[in-house]
CSV table of C-alpha atoms in Angstrom, one decimal:
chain,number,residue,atom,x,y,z
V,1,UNK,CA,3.0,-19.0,-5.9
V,2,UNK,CA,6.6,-17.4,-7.5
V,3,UNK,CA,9.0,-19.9,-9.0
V,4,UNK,CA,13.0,-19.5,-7.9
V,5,UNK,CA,12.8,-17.7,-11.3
V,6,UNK,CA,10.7,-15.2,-11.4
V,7,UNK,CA,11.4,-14.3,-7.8
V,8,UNK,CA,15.2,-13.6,-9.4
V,9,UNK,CA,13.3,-11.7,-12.1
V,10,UNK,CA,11.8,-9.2,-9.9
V,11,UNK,CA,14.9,-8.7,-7.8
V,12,UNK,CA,16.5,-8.1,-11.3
V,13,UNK,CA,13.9,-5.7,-12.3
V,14,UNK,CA,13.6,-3.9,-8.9
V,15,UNK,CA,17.3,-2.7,-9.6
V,16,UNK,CA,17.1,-2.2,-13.2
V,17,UNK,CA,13.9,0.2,-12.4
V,18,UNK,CA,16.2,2.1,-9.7
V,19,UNK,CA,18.8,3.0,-12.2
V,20,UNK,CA,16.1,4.3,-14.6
V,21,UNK,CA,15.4,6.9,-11.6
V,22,UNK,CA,11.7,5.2,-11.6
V,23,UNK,CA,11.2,5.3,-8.1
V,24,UNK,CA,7.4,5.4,-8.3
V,25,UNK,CA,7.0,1.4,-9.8
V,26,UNK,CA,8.3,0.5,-5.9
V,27,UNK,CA,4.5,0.4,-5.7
V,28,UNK,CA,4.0,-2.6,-7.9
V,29,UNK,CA,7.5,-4.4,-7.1
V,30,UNK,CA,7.3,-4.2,-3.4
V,31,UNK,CA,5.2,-4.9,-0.4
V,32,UNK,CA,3.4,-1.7,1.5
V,33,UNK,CA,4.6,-2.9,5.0
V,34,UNK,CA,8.0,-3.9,3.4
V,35,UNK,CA,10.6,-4.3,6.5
V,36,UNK,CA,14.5,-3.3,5.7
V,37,UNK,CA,16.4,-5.4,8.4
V,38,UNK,CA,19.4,-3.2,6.7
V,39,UNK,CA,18.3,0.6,6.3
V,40,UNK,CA,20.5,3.4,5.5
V,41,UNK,CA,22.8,5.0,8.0
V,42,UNK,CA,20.9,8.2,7.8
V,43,UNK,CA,18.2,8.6,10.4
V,44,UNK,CA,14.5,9.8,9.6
V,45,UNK,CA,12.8,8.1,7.3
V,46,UNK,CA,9.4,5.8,7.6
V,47,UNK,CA,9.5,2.4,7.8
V,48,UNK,CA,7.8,0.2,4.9
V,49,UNK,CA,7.5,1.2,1.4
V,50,UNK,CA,6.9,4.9,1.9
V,51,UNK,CA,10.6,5.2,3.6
V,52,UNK,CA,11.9,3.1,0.5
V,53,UNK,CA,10.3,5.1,-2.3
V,54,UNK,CA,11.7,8.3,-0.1
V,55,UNK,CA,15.8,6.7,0.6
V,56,UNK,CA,15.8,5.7,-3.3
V,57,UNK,CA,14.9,9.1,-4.6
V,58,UNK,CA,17.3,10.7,-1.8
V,59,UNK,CA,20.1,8.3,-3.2
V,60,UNK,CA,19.0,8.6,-7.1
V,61,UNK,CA,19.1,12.6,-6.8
V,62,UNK,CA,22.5,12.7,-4.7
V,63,UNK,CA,24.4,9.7,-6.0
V,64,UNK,CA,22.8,8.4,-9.8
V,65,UNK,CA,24.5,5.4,-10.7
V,66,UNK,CA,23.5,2.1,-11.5
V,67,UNK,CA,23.6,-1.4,-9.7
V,68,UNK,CA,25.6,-4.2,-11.7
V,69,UNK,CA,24.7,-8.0,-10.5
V,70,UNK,CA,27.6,-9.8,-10.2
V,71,UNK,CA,25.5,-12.9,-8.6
V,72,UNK,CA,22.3,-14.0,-7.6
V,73,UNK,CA,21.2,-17.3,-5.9
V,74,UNK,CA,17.5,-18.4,-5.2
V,75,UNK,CA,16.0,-20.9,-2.5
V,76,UNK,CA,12.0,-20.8,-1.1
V,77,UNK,CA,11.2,-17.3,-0.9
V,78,UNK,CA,14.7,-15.7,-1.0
V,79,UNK,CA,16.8,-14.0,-3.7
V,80,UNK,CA,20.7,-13.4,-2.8
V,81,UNK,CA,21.9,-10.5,-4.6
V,82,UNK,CA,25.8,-9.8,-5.0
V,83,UNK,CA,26.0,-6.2,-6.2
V,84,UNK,CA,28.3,-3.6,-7.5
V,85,UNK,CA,26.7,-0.1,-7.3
V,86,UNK,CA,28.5,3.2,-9.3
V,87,UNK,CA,27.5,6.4,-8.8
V,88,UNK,CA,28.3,10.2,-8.5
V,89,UNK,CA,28.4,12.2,-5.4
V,90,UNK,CA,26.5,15.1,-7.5
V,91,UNK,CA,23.8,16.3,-4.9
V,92,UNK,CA,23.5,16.8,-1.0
V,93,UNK,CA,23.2,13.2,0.9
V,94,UNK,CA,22.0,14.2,4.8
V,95,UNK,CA,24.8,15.7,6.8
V,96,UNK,CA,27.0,15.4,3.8
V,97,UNK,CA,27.0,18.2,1.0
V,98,UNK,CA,28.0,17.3,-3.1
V,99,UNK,CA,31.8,16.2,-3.8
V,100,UNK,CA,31.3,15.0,-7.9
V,101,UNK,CA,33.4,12.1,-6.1
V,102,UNK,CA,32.7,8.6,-7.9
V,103,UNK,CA,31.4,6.3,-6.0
V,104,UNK,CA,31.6,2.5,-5.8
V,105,UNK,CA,30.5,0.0,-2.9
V,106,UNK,CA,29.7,-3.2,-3.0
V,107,UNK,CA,26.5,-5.4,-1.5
V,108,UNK,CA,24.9,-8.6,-0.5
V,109,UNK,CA,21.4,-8.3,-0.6
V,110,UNK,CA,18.6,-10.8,0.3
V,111,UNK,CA,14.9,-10.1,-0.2
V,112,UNK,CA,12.3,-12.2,0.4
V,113,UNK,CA,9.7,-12.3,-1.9
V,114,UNK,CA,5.9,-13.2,-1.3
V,115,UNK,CA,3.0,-12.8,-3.3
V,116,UNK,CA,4.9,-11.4,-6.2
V,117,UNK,CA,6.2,-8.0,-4.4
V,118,UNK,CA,9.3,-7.8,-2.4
V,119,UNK,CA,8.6,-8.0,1.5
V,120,UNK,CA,11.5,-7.9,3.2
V,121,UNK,CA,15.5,-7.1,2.8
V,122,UNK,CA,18.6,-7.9,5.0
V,123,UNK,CA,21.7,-6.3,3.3
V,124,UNK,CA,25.4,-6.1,3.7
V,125,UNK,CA,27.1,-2.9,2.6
V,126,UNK,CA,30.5,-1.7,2.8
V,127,UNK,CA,29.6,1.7,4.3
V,128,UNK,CA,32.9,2.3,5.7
V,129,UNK,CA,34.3,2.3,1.9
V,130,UNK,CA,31.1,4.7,0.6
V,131,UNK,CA,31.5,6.8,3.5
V,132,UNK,CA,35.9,7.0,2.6
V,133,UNK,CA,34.9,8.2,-0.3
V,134,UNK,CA,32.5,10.8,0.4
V,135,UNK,CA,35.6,12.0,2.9
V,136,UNK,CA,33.8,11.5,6.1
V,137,UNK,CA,35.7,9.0,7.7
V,138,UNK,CA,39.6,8.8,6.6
V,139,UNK,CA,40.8,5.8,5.1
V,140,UNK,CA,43.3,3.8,7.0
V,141,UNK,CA,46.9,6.0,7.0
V,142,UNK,CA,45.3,9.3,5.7
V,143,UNK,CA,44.9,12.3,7.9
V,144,UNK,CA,41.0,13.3,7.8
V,145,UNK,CA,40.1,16.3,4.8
């Protein structure tokens, strides 16, 4: 059984391995019928860890950045993760074709860890922010691009 610390560990290094761009450790780190309560606005993908490994190399080849932890709180089986992600709009994200805009949004994450791998995620982005500045939606008091 996972201590409250380790379980933060592997949340910790789950991120850290995204910002490397090294998608294909998902297989060690997370659960094969993973279940994201909290999936991506873009439609299409599969569900468990197939559909992750597939959104993170979507996101890592349109938008590199990284994902700073501001905070992170442990109970039972859960991790809370307070994030700031960075990034570059630098390749085609569905529907929406390169800008070189930077990119910032922020996150709550919580996964729920069992057996050592992550099984499941509920999240909490601000998409309307991310999606401002890709110039699909206008911000409040600007005219659309």
């Amino acid at each position: 059984m996972s201590t409250i610390e380790e379980n933060k560990k592997l949340v910790r290094r789950f991120y850290a391995e995204i910002d490397k761009g090294n998608v294909d450790v998902l297989d060690e780190l997370v659960a094969e019928d993973y279940l994201d309560h909290s999936p991506p606005p873009f439609p299409g993908f599969p569900p468990g860890l197939t559909g992750l490994k597939q959104i993170f190399r979507l996101f890592w080849e349109a938008t590199p950045g990284t994902h700073e932890i501001e905070d992170q709180v442990a109970e039972g089986d859960k991790v809370a993760t307070r994030l700031l992600c960075r990034g570059v709009h630098e390749g085609d994200l569905p529907g929406i074709p390169a800008t070189g805009r930077p990119l910032t949004m922020t996150a709550t994450v919580i996964h729920r860890i069992e057996n050592g791998k992550l099984v499941e995620k509920w999240s909490d982005k601000d998409l309307l922010s991310f999606l401002q500045q890709l110039g699909v939606m206008p911000e409040i008091g600007r005219a659309p691009e």
